[in-house]
Coordinates of C-alpha atoms in Angstrom, one line a residue:
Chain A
X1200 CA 1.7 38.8 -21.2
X1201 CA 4.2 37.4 -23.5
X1202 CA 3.5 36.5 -27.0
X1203 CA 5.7 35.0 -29.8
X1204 CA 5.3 34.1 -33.5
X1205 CA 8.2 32.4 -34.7
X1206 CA 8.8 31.7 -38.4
X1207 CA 11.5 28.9 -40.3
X1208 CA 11.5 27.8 -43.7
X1209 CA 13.3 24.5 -42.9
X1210 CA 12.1 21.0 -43.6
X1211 CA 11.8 19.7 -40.4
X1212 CA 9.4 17.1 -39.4
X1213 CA 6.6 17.3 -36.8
X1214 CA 8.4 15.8 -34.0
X1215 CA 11.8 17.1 -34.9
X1216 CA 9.9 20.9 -34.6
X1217 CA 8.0 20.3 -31.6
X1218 CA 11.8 19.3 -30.0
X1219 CA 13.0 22.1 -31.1
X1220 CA 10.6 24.5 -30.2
X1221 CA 10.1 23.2 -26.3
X1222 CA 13.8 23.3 -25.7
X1223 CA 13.8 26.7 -27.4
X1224 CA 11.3 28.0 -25.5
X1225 CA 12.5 26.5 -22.0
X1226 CA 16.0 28.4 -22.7
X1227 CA 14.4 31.8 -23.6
X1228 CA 10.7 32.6 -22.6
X1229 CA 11.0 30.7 -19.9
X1230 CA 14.0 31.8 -17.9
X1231 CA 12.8 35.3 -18.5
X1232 CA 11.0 37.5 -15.5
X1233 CA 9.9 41.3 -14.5
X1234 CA 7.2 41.2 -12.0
X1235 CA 7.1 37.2 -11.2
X1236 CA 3.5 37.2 -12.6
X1237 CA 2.8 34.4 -14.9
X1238 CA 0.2 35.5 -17.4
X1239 CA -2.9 33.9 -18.4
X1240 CA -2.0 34.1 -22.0
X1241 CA 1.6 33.1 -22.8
X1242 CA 1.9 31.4 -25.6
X1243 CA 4.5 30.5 -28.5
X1244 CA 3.8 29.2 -31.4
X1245 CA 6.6 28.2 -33.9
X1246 CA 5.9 27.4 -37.9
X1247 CA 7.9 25.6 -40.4
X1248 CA 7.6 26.2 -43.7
X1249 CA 10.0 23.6 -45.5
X1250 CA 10.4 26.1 -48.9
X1251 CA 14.3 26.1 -47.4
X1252 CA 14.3 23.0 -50.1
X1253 CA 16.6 21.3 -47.5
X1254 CA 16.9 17.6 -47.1
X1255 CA 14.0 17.1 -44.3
X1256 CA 15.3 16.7 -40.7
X1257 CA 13.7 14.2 -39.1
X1258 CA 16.7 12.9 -37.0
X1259 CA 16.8 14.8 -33.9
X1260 CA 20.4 13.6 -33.2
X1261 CA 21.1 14.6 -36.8
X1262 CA 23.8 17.5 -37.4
X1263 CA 21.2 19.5 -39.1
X1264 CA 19.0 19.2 -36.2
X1265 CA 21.2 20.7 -33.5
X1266 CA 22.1 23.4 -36.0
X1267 CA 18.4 24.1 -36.3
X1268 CA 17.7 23.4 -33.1
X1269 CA 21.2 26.2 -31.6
X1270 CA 19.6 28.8 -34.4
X1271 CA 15.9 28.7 -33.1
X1272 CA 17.3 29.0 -29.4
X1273 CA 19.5 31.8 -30.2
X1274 CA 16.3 33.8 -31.7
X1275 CA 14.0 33.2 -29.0
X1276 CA 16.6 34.1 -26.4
X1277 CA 17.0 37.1 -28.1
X1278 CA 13.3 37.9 -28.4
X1279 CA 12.8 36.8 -24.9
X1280 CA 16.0 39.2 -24.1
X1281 CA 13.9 42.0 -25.6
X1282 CA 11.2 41.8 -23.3
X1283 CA 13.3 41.5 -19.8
X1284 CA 14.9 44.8 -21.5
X1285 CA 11.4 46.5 -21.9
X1286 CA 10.2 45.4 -18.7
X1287 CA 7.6 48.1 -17.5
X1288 CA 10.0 50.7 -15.9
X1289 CA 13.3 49.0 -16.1
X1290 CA 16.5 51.0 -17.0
X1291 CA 18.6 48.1 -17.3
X1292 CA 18.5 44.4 -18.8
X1293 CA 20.0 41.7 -15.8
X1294 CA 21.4 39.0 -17.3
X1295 CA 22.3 36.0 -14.6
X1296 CA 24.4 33.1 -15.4
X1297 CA 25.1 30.7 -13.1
X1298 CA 27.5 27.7 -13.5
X1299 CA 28.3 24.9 -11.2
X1300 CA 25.0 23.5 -10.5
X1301 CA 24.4 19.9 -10.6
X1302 CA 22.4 20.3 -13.8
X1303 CA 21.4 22.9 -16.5
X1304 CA 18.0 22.9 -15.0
X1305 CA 19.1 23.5 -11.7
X1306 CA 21.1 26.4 -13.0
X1307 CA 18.0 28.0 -14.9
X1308 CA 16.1 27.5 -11.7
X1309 CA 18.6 29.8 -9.2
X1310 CA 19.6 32.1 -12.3
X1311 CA 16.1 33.1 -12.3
X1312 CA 15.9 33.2 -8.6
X1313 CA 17.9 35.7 -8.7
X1314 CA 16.3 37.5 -11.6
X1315 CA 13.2 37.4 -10.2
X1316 CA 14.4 38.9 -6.4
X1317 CA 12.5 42.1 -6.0
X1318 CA 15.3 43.3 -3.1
X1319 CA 17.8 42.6 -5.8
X1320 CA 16.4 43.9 -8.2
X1321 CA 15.5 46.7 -6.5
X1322 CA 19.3 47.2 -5.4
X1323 CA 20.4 47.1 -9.1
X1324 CA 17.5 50.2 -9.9
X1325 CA 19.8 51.8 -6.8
X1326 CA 22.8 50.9 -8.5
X1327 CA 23.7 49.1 -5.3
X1328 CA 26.3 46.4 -5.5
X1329 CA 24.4 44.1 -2.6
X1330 CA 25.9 40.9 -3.2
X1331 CA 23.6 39.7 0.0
X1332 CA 20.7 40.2 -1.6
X1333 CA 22.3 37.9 -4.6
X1334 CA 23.2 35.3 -2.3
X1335 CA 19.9 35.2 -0.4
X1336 CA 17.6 34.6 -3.9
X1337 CA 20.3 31.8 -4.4
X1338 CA 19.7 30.3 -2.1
X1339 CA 16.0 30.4 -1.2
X1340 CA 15.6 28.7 -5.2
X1341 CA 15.1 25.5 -3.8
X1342 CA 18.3 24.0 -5.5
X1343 CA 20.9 22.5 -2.5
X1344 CA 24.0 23.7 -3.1
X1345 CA 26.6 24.2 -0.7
X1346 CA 27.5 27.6 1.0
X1347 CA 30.9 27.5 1.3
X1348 CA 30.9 27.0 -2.2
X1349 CA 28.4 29.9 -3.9
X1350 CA 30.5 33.1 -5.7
X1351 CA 29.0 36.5 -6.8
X1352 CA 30.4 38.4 -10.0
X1353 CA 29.0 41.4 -10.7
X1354 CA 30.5 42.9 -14.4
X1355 CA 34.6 41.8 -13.9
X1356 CA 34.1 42.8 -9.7
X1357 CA 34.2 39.8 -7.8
X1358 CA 32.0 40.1 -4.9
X1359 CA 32.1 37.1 -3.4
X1360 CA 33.9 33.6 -3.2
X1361 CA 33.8 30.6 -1.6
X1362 CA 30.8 31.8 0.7
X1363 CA 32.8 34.7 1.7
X1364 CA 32.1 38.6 1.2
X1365 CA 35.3 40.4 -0.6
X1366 CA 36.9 43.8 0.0
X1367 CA 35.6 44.8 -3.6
X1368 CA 36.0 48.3 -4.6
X1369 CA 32.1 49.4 -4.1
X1370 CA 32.4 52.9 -6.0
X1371 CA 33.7 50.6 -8.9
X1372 CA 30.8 48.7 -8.9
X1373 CA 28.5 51.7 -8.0
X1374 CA 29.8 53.4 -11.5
X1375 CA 29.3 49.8 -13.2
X1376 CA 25.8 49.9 -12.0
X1377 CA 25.1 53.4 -12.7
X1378 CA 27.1 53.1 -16.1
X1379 CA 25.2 51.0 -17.4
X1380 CA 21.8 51.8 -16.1
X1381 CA 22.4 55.4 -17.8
X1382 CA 22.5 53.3 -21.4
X1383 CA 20.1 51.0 -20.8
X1384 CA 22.4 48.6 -20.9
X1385 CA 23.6 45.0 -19.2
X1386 CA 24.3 44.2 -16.1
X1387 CA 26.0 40.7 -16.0
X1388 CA 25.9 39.1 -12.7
X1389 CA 28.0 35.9 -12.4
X1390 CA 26.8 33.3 -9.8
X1391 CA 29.0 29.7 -8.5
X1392 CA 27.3 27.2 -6.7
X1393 CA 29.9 24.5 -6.7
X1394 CA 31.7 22.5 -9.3
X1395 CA 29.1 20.5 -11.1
X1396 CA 28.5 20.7 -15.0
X1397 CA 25.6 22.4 -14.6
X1398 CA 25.1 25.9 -16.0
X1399 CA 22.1 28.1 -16.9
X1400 CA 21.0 31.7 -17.7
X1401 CA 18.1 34.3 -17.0
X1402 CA 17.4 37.6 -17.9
X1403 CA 15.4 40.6 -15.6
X1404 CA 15.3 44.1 -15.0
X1405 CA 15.9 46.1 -12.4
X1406 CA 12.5 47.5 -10.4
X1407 CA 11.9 51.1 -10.2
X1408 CA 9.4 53.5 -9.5
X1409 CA 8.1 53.4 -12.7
X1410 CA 6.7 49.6 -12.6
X1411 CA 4.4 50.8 -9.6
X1412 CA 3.0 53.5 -11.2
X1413 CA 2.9 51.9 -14.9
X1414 CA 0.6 48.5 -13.6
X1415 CA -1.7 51.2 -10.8
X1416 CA -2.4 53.1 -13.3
X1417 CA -3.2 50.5 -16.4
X1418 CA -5.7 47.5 -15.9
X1419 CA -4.8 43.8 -17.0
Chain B
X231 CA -9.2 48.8 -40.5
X232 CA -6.0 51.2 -41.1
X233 CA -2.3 50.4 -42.0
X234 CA -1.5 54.2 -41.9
X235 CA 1.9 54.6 -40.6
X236 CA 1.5 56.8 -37.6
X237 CA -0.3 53.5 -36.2
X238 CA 3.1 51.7 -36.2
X239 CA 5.3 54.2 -35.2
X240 CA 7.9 52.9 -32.5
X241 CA 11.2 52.2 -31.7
X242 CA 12.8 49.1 -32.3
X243 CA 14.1 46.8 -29.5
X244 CA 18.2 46.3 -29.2
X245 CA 19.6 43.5 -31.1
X246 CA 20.4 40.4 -28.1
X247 CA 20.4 37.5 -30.1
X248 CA 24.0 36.4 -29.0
X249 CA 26.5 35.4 -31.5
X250 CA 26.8 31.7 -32.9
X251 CA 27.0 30.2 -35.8
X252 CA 24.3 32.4 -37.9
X253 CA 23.7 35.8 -39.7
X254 CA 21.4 38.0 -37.9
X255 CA 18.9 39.4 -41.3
X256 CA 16.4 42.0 -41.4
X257 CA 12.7 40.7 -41.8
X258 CA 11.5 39.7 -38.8
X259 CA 8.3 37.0 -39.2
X260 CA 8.6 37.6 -43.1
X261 CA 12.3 36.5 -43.2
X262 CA 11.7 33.1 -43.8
X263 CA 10.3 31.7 -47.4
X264 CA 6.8 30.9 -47.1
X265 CA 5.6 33.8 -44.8
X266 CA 3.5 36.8 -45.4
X267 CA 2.0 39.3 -42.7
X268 CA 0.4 41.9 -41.6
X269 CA -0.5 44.5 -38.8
X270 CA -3.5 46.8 -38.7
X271 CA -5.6 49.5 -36.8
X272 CA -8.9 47.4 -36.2
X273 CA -10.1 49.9 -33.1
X274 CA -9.4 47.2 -30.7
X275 CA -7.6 48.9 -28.3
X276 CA -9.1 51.1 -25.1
X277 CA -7.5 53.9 -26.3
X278 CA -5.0 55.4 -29.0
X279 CA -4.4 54.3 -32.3
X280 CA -1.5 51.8 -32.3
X281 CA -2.0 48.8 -34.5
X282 CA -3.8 45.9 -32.9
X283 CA -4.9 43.1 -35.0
X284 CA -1.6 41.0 -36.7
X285 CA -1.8 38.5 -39.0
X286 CA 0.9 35.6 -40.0
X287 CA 0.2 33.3 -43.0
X288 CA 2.1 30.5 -44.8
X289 CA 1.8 30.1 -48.1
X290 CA 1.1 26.4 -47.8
X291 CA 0.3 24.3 -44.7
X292 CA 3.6 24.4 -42.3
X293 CA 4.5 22.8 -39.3
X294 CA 3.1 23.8 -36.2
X295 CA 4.3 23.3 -32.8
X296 CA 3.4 25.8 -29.3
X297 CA 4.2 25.9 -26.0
X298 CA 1.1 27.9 -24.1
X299 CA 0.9 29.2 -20.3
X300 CA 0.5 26.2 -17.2
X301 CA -1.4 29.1 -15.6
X302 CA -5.2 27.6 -14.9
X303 CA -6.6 30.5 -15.5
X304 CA -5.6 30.0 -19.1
X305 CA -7.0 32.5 -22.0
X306 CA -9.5 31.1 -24.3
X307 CA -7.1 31.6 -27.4
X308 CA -4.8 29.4 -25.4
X309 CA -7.0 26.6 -24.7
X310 CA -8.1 26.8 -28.7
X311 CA -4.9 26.3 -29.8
X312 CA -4.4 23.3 -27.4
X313 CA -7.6 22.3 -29.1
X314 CA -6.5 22.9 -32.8
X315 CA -2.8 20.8 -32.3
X316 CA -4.3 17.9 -30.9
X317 CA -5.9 17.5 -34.3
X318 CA -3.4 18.9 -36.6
X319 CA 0.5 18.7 -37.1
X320 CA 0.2 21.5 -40.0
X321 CA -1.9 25.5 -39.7
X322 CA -1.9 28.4 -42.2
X323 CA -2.3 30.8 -39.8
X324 CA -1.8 32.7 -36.9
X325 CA -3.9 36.1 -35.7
X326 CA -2.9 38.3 -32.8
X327 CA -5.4 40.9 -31.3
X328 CA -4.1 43.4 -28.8
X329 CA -6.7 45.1 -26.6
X330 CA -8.6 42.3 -24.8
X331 CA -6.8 38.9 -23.2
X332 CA -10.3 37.0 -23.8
X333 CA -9.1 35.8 -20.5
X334 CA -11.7 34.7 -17.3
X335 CA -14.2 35.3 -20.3
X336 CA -15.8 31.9 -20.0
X337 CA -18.1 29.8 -22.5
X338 CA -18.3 33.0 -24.3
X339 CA -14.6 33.8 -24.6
X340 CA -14.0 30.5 -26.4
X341 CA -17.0 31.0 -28.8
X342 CA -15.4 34.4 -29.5
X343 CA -12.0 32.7 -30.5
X344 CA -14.2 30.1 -33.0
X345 CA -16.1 32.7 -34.3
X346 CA -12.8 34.9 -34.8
X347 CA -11.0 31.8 -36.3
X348 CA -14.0 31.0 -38.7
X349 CA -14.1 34.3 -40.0
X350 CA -10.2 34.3 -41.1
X351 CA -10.5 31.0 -42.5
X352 CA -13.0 32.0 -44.3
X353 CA -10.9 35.3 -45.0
X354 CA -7.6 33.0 -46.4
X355 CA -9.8 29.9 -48.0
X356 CA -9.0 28.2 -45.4
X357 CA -10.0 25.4 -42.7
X358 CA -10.8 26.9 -39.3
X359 CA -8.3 24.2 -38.0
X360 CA -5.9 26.0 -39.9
X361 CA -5.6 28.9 -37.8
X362 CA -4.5 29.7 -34.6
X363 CA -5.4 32.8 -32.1
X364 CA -3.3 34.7 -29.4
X365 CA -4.9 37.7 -27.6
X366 CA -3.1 40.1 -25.2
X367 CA -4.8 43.1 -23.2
X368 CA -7.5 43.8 -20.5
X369 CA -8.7 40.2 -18.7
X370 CA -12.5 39.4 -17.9
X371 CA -13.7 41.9 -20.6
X372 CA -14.9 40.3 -23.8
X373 CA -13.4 41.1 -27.4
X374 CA -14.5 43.7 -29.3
X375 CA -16.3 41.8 -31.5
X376 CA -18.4 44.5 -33.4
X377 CA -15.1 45.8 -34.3
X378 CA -13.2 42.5 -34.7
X379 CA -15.2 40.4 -37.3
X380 CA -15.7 43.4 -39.7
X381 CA -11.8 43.8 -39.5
X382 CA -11.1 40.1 -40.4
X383 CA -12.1 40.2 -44.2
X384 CA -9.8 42.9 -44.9
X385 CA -6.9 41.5 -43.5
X386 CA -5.3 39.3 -46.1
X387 CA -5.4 42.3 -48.7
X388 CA -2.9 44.1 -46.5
X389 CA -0.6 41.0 -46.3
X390 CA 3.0 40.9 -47.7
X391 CA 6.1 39.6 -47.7
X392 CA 8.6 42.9 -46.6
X393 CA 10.5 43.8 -43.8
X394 CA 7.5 46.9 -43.0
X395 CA 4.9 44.3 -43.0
X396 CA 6.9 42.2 -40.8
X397 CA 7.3 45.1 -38.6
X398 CA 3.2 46.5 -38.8
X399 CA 2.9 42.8 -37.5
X400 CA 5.0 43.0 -34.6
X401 CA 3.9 46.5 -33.5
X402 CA 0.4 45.4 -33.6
X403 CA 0.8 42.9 -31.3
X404 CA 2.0 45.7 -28.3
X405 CA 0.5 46.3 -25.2
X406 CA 2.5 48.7 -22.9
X407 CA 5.7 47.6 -24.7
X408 CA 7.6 51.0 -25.5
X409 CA 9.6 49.1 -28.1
X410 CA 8.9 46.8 -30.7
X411 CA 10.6 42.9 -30.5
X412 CA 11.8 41.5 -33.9
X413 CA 14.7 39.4 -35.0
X414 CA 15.9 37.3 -37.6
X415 CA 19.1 34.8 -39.0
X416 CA 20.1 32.9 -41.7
X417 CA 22.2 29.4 -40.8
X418 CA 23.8 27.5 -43.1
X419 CA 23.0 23.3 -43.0
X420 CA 25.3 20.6 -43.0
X421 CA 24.0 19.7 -46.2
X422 CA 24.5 23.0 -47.8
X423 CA 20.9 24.5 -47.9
X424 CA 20.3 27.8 -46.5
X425 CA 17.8 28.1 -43.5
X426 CA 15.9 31.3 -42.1
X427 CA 14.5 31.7 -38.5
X428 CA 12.5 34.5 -38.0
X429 CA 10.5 36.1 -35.1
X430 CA 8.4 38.9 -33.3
X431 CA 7.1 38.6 -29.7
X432 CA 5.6 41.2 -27.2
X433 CA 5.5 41.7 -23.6
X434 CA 6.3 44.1 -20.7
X435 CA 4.8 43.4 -17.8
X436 CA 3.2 40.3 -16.2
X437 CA 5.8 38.7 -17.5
X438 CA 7.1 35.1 -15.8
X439 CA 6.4 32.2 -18.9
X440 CA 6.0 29.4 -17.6
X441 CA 4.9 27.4 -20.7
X442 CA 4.7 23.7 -21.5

């Protein structure tokens, strides 16, 4: 289960919050996975205080609005961040961005594909540089997109482009993998499906032994 | 209920807000003017003695706004906040137990969550449509109430404004996380006027959000 308080002291009107907090909560919580089990008790609930003293924003087009609006985003993504990061047994955060999509939701949608592929993200736990196993949660997200036209980056390592496998130097990518998985760090995986405007993020972790043993031995 | 320390003991989560147009502050839920909170030991829990029972208050009625699971087999927390915003635009309050989902829990489940949300209204001073629930833990096992409603009177004497209550709160609010999510930041307005965002959450496993 995920869980999420957030706190602002803006003046903000109803409607302008309830924006803010949906779009906010699309871009983070949502476009987060570890186990591709939806709980029965997410929840988010976002409170506005107005003691800021600011001029209330009740213009959702309003400069103020989108500057609100960017600074609640960038806090939930970071708290939703947190939890891909602490995924039960995960030594690394995944963090896939996809660009080229016909529309940011399309993007979102095969980002977290990919996030979510337990073959890929068993790979990553491996510190296996399978850009098939990239290419195959890509494409099974139910966004069309053209072969010919999907790229895989993995850190700076180009893996793939224009639908075709490189001659990537895999003990680079192997010591990226295992690099970063020895720090608990980020593994950025890049993904191009074409050349629309579209472009979207989502955060995982990898799957190791540990997940398995964490959820058989603790009831939900 | 407890706030001793060794209840709230854990390591704090990386900092992955990315970089914009903001300062990332200490403070967490408490960052923001307006906010008090709190996280204690209520013996909610299974087993151990982490906190699990956190409490976030405004000072005056705030703007409310959720987004809550699509699954159907929605908590009964969940469904009373859906309740509680169709009437209300504004809450005081928001109260987190860790331990028991008070999911699959049926007629009883929901009468749990009103009884709980009665009891910290009548905790603050408050209308019972001024607070709002969230439970994480065990499905299809009932609260522990004998533990929880005794707990809910001594809450707002452990409330405050610092960065450690801020943090009591988010700890309390753990299940299996080995780390504890807070983060806040400070963005200056067009107009001038200084604004403060801040937030904990939880979650480790079941986690895919799919909320509307």
């Amino acid at each position: 289960t995920m869980l999420g308080v957030v706190t602002c002291d803006a003046a903000v009107s109803p409607e302008v919050w309830t924006g803010i907090v949906k779009r906010a909560s699309v871009a983070s919580f949502n476009s987060i996975t570890v186990d591709g089990d939806t709980s029965t008790n997410d929840c988010v609930i976002g409170l506005a205080s107005g003691a800021a003293g600011n001029a209330p924003i009740t213009d959702p087009a309003s400069k103020d609005a989108q500057l609100l609006d960017a600074a609640v985003t960038a806090l939930m993504q970071g708290l939703a961040k947190s939890i891909a990061w602490d995924g039960e047994g995960a030594t690394c955060l995944l963090e896939i961005e996809v660009t080229g999509a016909a529309s940011d939701a399309d993007a979102r949608v095969i980002a977290r594909s990919v996030a979510g592929s337990s073959l890929a993200k068993s790979a990553f736990f491996g510190h296996d540089p399978n850009w098939g196993r990239i290419a195959a949660a890509a494409g099974y997200s139910g966004i069309i997109f053209d072969q010919a036209e999907l790229g895989v980056r993995l850190g700076s390592m180009t893996l793939m482009k224009d639908g075709q496998p490189l001659a990537f130097d895999k003990a680079a990518a192997n010591k990226y993998l295992k690099d970063t998985c020895a720090v608990h760090g980020t593994v950025q995986v890049f993904v191009t499906v074409g050349k629309g405007p579209g472009k979207g993020m989502a955060w995982g972790c990898d799957l190791s032994y540990d997940y398995v043993k964490i959820n058989a031995e603790y009831t939900t | 209920v407890s706030t001793d320390a060794e209840s709230f003991v854990i390591p704090a989560a990386p900092d992955l807000i990315p970089d914009g147009a903001w300062t990332k502050v200490e403070g967490g839920v408490c960052a923001a003017k307006g906010f008090k909170a709190t996280g204690v030991y209520a013996g909610l829990r299974a087993s151990g003695k982490k906190g699990d029972l956190a409490l976030v208050v405004a000072d005056a009625p705030a703007v409310v706004a959720g987004t809550f699971t699509q699954n159907v087999m929605c908590a009964a927390p969940v469904l009373y906040c859906k309740d509680v915003l169709k009437r209300r635009k504004t809450v005081r309050a928001v109260m987190t137990n860790a331990g028991q989902a008070n999911a699959a829990t049926g007629t009883q489940g929901y009468e749990d969550s009103v009884a709980c949300a009665a009891a910290l209204a009548a905790a603050l001073g408050v209308e019972a449509d001024d607070v709002l629930l969230q439970s994480t833990g065990v499905i299809g096992r009932r609260m522990k109430m004998e533990a929880f409603l005794p707990a809910i009177p001594q809450l707002p004497a452990s409330l405050g404004a610092t960065t450690a209550d801020a943090h009591r709160a988010a700890v309390a609010i753990t299940t299996t996380d080995l780390v504890s999510k807070e983060a806040a930041l400070r963005v200056q307005l067009s107009s001038g006027a200084t604004v403060t965002v801040g937030g904990m959450c939880k979650g480790s496993g079941m986690i895919h959000p799919n909320m509307a």
